[in-house]
C-alpha atoms as a PDB file:
ATOM      1  CA  MET A   1     119.292  94.264 107.407  1.00  0.00           C
ATOM      2  CA  ILE A   2     123.038  94.062 107.914  1.00  0.00           C
ATOM      3  CA  ILE A   3     123.937  95.771 104.621  1.00  0.00           C
ATOM      4  CA  ILE A   4     121.759  98.826 105.275  1.00  0.00           C
ATOM      5  CA  GLU A   5     123.200  99.256 108.758  1.00  0.00           C
ATOM      6  CA  ALA A   6     126.720  99.128 107.294  1.00  0.00           C
ATOM      7  CA  LEU A   7     125.728 101.723 104.655  1.00  0.00           C
ATOM      8  CA  GLN A   8     124.295 104.050 107.305  1.00  0.00           C
ATOM      9  CA  GLU A   9     127.475 103.784 109.351  1.00  0.00           C
ATOM     10  CA  ALA A  10     129.692 104.478 106.304  1.00  0.00           C
ATOM     11  CA  LEU A  11     127.597 107.548 105.421  1.00  0.00           C
ATOM     12  CA  SER A  12     127.841 108.810 109.001  1.00  0.00           C
ATOM     13  CA  LYS A  13     131.623 108.485 108.887  1.00  0.00           C
ATOM     14  CA  LYS A  14     131.571 110.735 105.793  1.00  0.00           C
ATOM     15  CA  GLY A  15     129.634 113.328 107.795  1.00  0.00           C
ATOM     16  CA  ILE A  16     126.305 112.579 106.126  1.00  0.00           C
ATOM     17  CA  VAL A  17     123.516 112.482 108.698  1.00  0.00           C
ATOM     18  CA  ASN A  18     120.993 109.867 107.571  1.00  0.00           C
ATOM     19  CA  ILE A  19     117.797 108.095 108.586  1.00  0.00           C
ATOM     20  CA  LEU A  20     115.942 105.104 107.179  1.00  0.00           C
ATOM     21  CA  LYS A  21     112.374 105.816 106.101  1.00  0.00           C
ATOM     22  CA  PRO A  22     109.701 105.609 107.489  1.00  0.00           C
ATOM     23  CA  GLN A  23     111.496 107.074 110.499  1.00  0.00           C
ATOM     24  CA  ALA A  24     110.650 110.739 110.835  1.00  0.00           C
ATOM     25  CA  SER A  25     113.475 113.195 111.059  1.00  0.00           C
ATOM     26  CA  THR A  26     113.533 116.033 113.521  1.00  0.00           C
ATOM     27  CA  VAL A  27     116.791 117.292 112.002  1.00  0.00           C
ATOM     28  CA  ALA A  28     116.491 120.669 110.273  1.00  0.00           C
ATOM     29  CA  ASP A  29     120.028 120.561 108.863  1.00  0.00           C
ATOM     30  CA  ALA A  30     120.779 118.767 105.615  1.00  0.00           C
ATOM     31  CA  HIS A  31     120.354 115.010 105.927  1.00  0.00           C
ATOM     32  CA  ALA A  32     119.763 111.923 103.789  1.00  0.00           C
ATOM     33  CA  GLU A  33     116.472 110.026 103.989  1.00  0.00           C
ATOM     34  CA  LEU A  34     117.048 106.461 102.795  1.00  0.00           C
ATOM     35  CA  GLY A  35     114.189 104.320 101.500  1.00  0.00           C
ATOM     36  CA  LEU A  36     114.103 100.761 100.188  1.00  0.00           C
ATOM     37  CA  ILE A  37     113.224 100.465  96.504  1.00  0.00           C
ATOM     38  CA  GLY A  38     114.118  96.892  95.671  1.00  0.00           C
ATOM     39  CA  LEU A  39     116.159  93.774  96.230  1.00  0.00           C
ATOM     40  CA  THR A  40     117.168  91.564  93.311  1.00  0.00           C
ATOM     41  CA  VAL A  41     118.697  88.128  93.761  1.00  0.00           C
ATOM     42  CA  GLY A  42     120.839  86.508  91.098  1.00  0.00           C
ATOM     43  CA  GLY A  43     123.394  83.777  90.808  1.00  0.00           C
ATOM     44  CA  GLU A  44     125.514  81.502  88.719  1.00  0.00           C
ATOM     45  CA  LYS A  45     126.514  77.857  88.783  1.00  0.00           C
ATOM     46  CA  LYS A  46     130.164  76.882  88.425  1.00  0.00           C
ATOM     47  CA  ASP A  47     131.473  73.374  88.987  1.00  0.00           C
ATOM     48  CA  ASN A  48     128.258  72.272  90.771  1.00  0.00           C
ATOM     49  CA  ASN A  49     128.657  75.239  93.100  1.00  0.00           C
ATOM     50  CA  ILE A  50     125.975  77.938  93.125  1.00  0.00           C
ATOM     51  CA  LYS A  51     127.076  81.450  93.972  1.00  0.00           C
ATOM     52  CA  THR A  52     124.305  83.916  94.683  1.00  0.00           C
ATOM     53  CA  TYR A  53     124.397  87.673  94.961  1.00  0.00           C
ATOM     54  CA  GLU A  54     121.969  90.425  95.821  1.00  0.00           C
ATOM     55  CA  THR A  55     121.551  93.925  94.469  1.00  0.00           C
ATOM     56  CA  LEU A  56     119.990  96.358  96.901  1.00  0.00           C
ATOM     57  CA  THR A  57     118.476  99.583  95.558  1.00  0.00           C
ATOM     58  CA  LEU A  58     117.609 102.501  97.808  1.00  0.00           C
ATOM     59  CA  SER A  59     116.292 105.996  97.309  1.00  0.00           C
ATOM     60  CA  CYS A  60     118.295 108.745  98.948  1.00  0.00           C
ATOM     61  CA  ASP A  61     116.488 112.044  99.325  1.00  0.00           C
ATOM     62  CA  ILE A  62     118.569 114.963 100.512  1.00  0.00           C
ATOM     63  CA  VAL A  63     116.372 117.173 102.662  1.00  0.00           C
ATOM     64  CA  SER A  64     117.113 120.374 104.493  1.00  0.00           C
ATOM     65  CA  LEU A  65     114.743 122.651 106.360  1.00  0.00           C
ATOM     66  CA  GLY A  66     115.611 126.217 107.149  1.00  0.00           C
ATOM     67  CA  VAL A  67     114.948 129.885 106.775  1.00  0.00           C
ATOM     68  CA  SER A  68     118.308 131.657 106.684  1.00  0.00           C
ATOM     69  CA  ILE A  69     121.238 132.222 104.346  1.00  0.00           C
ATOM     70  CA  ASP A  70     123.348 130.022 106.649  1.00  0.00           C
ATOM     71  CA  TYR A  71     120.985 127.203 105.798  1.00  0.00           C
ATOM     72  CA  VAL A  72     121.737 127.632 102.089  1.00  0.00           C
ATOM     73  CA  LYS A  73     125.486 127.509 102.825  1.00  0.00           C
ATOM     74  CA  GLU A  74     124.957 124.286 104.799  1.00  0.00           C
ATOM     75  CA  VAL A  75     123.074 122.720 101.893  1.00  0.00           C
ATOM     76  CA  SER A  76     125.943 123.640  99.565  1.00  0.00           C
ATOM     77  CA  LYS A  77     128.503 121.897 101.802  1.00  0.00           C
ATOM     78  CA  PHE A  78     126.312 118.795 102.051  1.00  0.00           C
ATOM     79  CA  LEU A  79     125.807 118.598  98.278  1.00  0.00           C
ATOM     80  CA  LYS A  80     129.577 118.692  97.721  1.00  0.00           C
ATOM     81  CA  LYS A  81     129.814 115.528  99.833  1.00  0.00           C
ATOM     82  CA  MET A  82     127.105 113.927  97.695  1.00  0.00           C
ATOM     83  CA  LEU A  83     128.934 114.935  94.502  1.00  0.00           C
ATOM     84  CA  GLU A  84     132.035 113.102  95.751  1.00  0.00           C
ATOM     85  CA  LEU A  85     129.921 109.961  96.218  1.00  0.00           C
ATOM     86  CA  CYS A  86     128.549 110.228  92.670  1.00  0.00           C
ATOM     87  CA  ILE A  87     132.044 110.603  91.221  1.00  0.00           C
ATOM     88  CA  ASP A  88     133.716 107.932  93.352  1.00  0.00           C
ATOM     89  CA  SER A  89     131.461 105.340  94.976  1.00  0.00           C
ATOM     90  CA  LEU A  90     131.376 104.821  98.738  1.00  0.00           C
ATOM     91  CA  ASP A  91     133.268 101.907 100.276  1.00  0.00           C
ATOM     92  CA  VAL A  92     131.007 100.235 102.820  1.00  0.00           C
ATOM     93  CA  PRO A  93     133.021  98.002 105.163  1.00  0.00           C
ATOM     94  CA  LEU A  94     131.265  94.960 106.605  1.00  0.00           C
ATOM     95  CA  ILE A  95     132.753  92.420 108.998  1.00  0.00           C
ATOM     96  CA  LYS A  96     131.420  88.876 108.727  1.00  0.00           C
ATOM     97  CA  ASN A  97     132.978  85.836 110.426  1.00  0.00           C
ATOM     98  CA  ASN A  98     135.978  87.932 111.517  1.00  0.00           C
ATOM     99  CA  ARG A  99     136.691  88.930 107.911  1.00  0.00           C
ATOM    100  CA  GLU A 100     136.250  92.408 106.461  1.00  0.00           C
ATOM    101  CA  TYR A 101     134.488  92.877 103.133  1.00  0.00           C
ATOM    102  CA  LEU A 102     134.209  96.123 101.166  1.00  0.00           C
ATOM    103  CA  ILE A 103     130.969  96.686  99.318  1.00  0.00           C
ATOM    104  CA  LYS A 104     130.726  99.508  96.796  1.00  0.00           C
ATOM    105  CA  ALA A 105     127.708 101.798  97.107  1.00  0.00           C
ATOM    106  CA  HIS A 106     127.094 103.578  93.803  1.00  0.00           C
ATOM    107  CA  PHE A 107     125.231 106.904  93.841  1.00  0.00           C
ATOM    108  CA  GLN A 108     123.351 108.428  90.922  1.00  0.00           C
ATOM    109  CA  LYS A 109     121.511 111.742  90.971  1.00  0.00           C
ATOM    110  CA  VAL A 110     117.985 111.261  89.658  1.00  0.00           C
ATOM    111  CA  ARG A 111     116.314 114.527  90.647  1.00  0.00           C
ATOM    112  CA  GLU A 112     117.846 117.975  90.572  1.00  0.00           C
ATOM    113  CA  GLY A 113     117.576 119.899  93.776  1.00  0.00           C
ATOM    114  CA  SER A 114     114.995 122.574  94.297  1.00  0.00           C
ATOM    115  CA  PHE A 115     113.978 125.014  96.979  1.00  0.00           C
ATOM    116  CA  GLU A 116     110.364 124.934  98.057  1.00  0.00           C
ATOM    117  CA  TYR A 117     108.794 128.073  99.461  1.00  0.00           C
ATOM    118  CA  PRO A 118     105.977 128.491 101.947  1.00  0.00           C
ATOM    119  CA  GLU A 119     102.686 129.538 100.392  1.00  0.00           C
ATOM    120  CA  ASP A 120     102.596 132.883 102.210  1.00  0.00           C
ATOM    121  CA  SER A 121     106.139 134.041 101.373  1.00  0.00           C
ATOM    122  CA  GLN A 122     108.649 134.050  98.528  1.00  0.00           C
ATOM    123  CA  VAL A 123     111.421 135.541 100.655  1.00  0.00           C
ATOM    124  CA  LEU A 124     113.351 132.546 101.984  1.00  0.00           C
ATOM    125  CA  PRO A 125     113.148 128.867 101.135  1.00  0.00           C
ATOM    126  CA  ALA A 126     111.556 126.571 103.672  1.00  0.00           C
ATOM    127  CA  GLU A 127     112.845 123.282 102.301  1.00  0.00           C
ATOM    128  CA  TYR A 128     115.415 121.896  99.872  1.00  0.00           C
ATOM    129  CA  ARG A 129     115.076 118.471  98.226  1.00  0.00           C
ATOM    130  CA  GLU A 130     117.310 116.516  95.850  1.00  0.00           C
ATOM    131  CA  GLY A 131     117.081 112.843  94.834  1.00  0.00           C
ATOM    132  CA  TYR A 132     119.609 110.048  94.406  1.00  0.00           C
ATOM    133  CA  ILE A 133     119.513 106.293  93.833  1.00  0.00           C
ATOM    134  CA  ILE A 134     121.993 104.033  95.634  1.00  0.00           C
ATOM    135  CA  THR A 135     122.810 100.545  94.346  1.00  0.00           C
ATOM    136  CA  MET A 136     124.939  97.941  96.065  1.00  0.00           C
ATOM    137  CA  THR A 137     125.743  94.430  94.807  1.00  0.00           C
ATOM    138  CA  TYR A 138     127.274  91.864  97.148  1.00  0.00           C
ATOM    139  CA  PRO A 139     127.442  88.104  97.794  1.00  0.00           C
ATOM    140  CA  SER A 140     124.173  86.944  99.410  1.00  0.00           C
ATOM    141  CA  PHE A 141     125.865  85.368 102.410  1.00  0.00           C
ATOM    142  CA  LEU A 142     126.932  88.818 103.634  1.00  0.00           C
ATOM    143  CA  ASN A 143     123.328  89.729 104.359  1.00  0.00           C
ATOM    144  CA  GLU A 144     122.486  86.543 106.274  1.00  0.00           C
ATOM    145  CA  GLU A 145     122.108  86.675 110.032  1.00  0.00           C
ATOM    146  CA  GLU A 146     124.721  84.693 111.930  1.00  0.00           C
END
């Protein structure tokens, strides 16, 4: 899907390592795991012309695996990047027919972050998880294959 690829590239340019589920990550550092939630199609008719749009909704789970204090510092840096995206949406550039379009990706935190500990130890966290929802609305033709 063209829109998702553009989103992944825009996130990477912001320094946010990301994968699309169900791909498995081998990255221990903080990264975003994107998953499709839904696609809604809508439209309107003006002057016998129908204009359609799509709204794409994705989950965005921030995951980090680690066992040191440096790992906690890394998570903190990553979450500051995510906070910026919640405050000011991400511009996702997309080129179609030699024309550049900017799509806004809106981020909303839906699950507070938490550290999960291994069963045999309470000393250092083994995993950190935090949840976001991303929504993007754009003209339908942008997502069509050429």
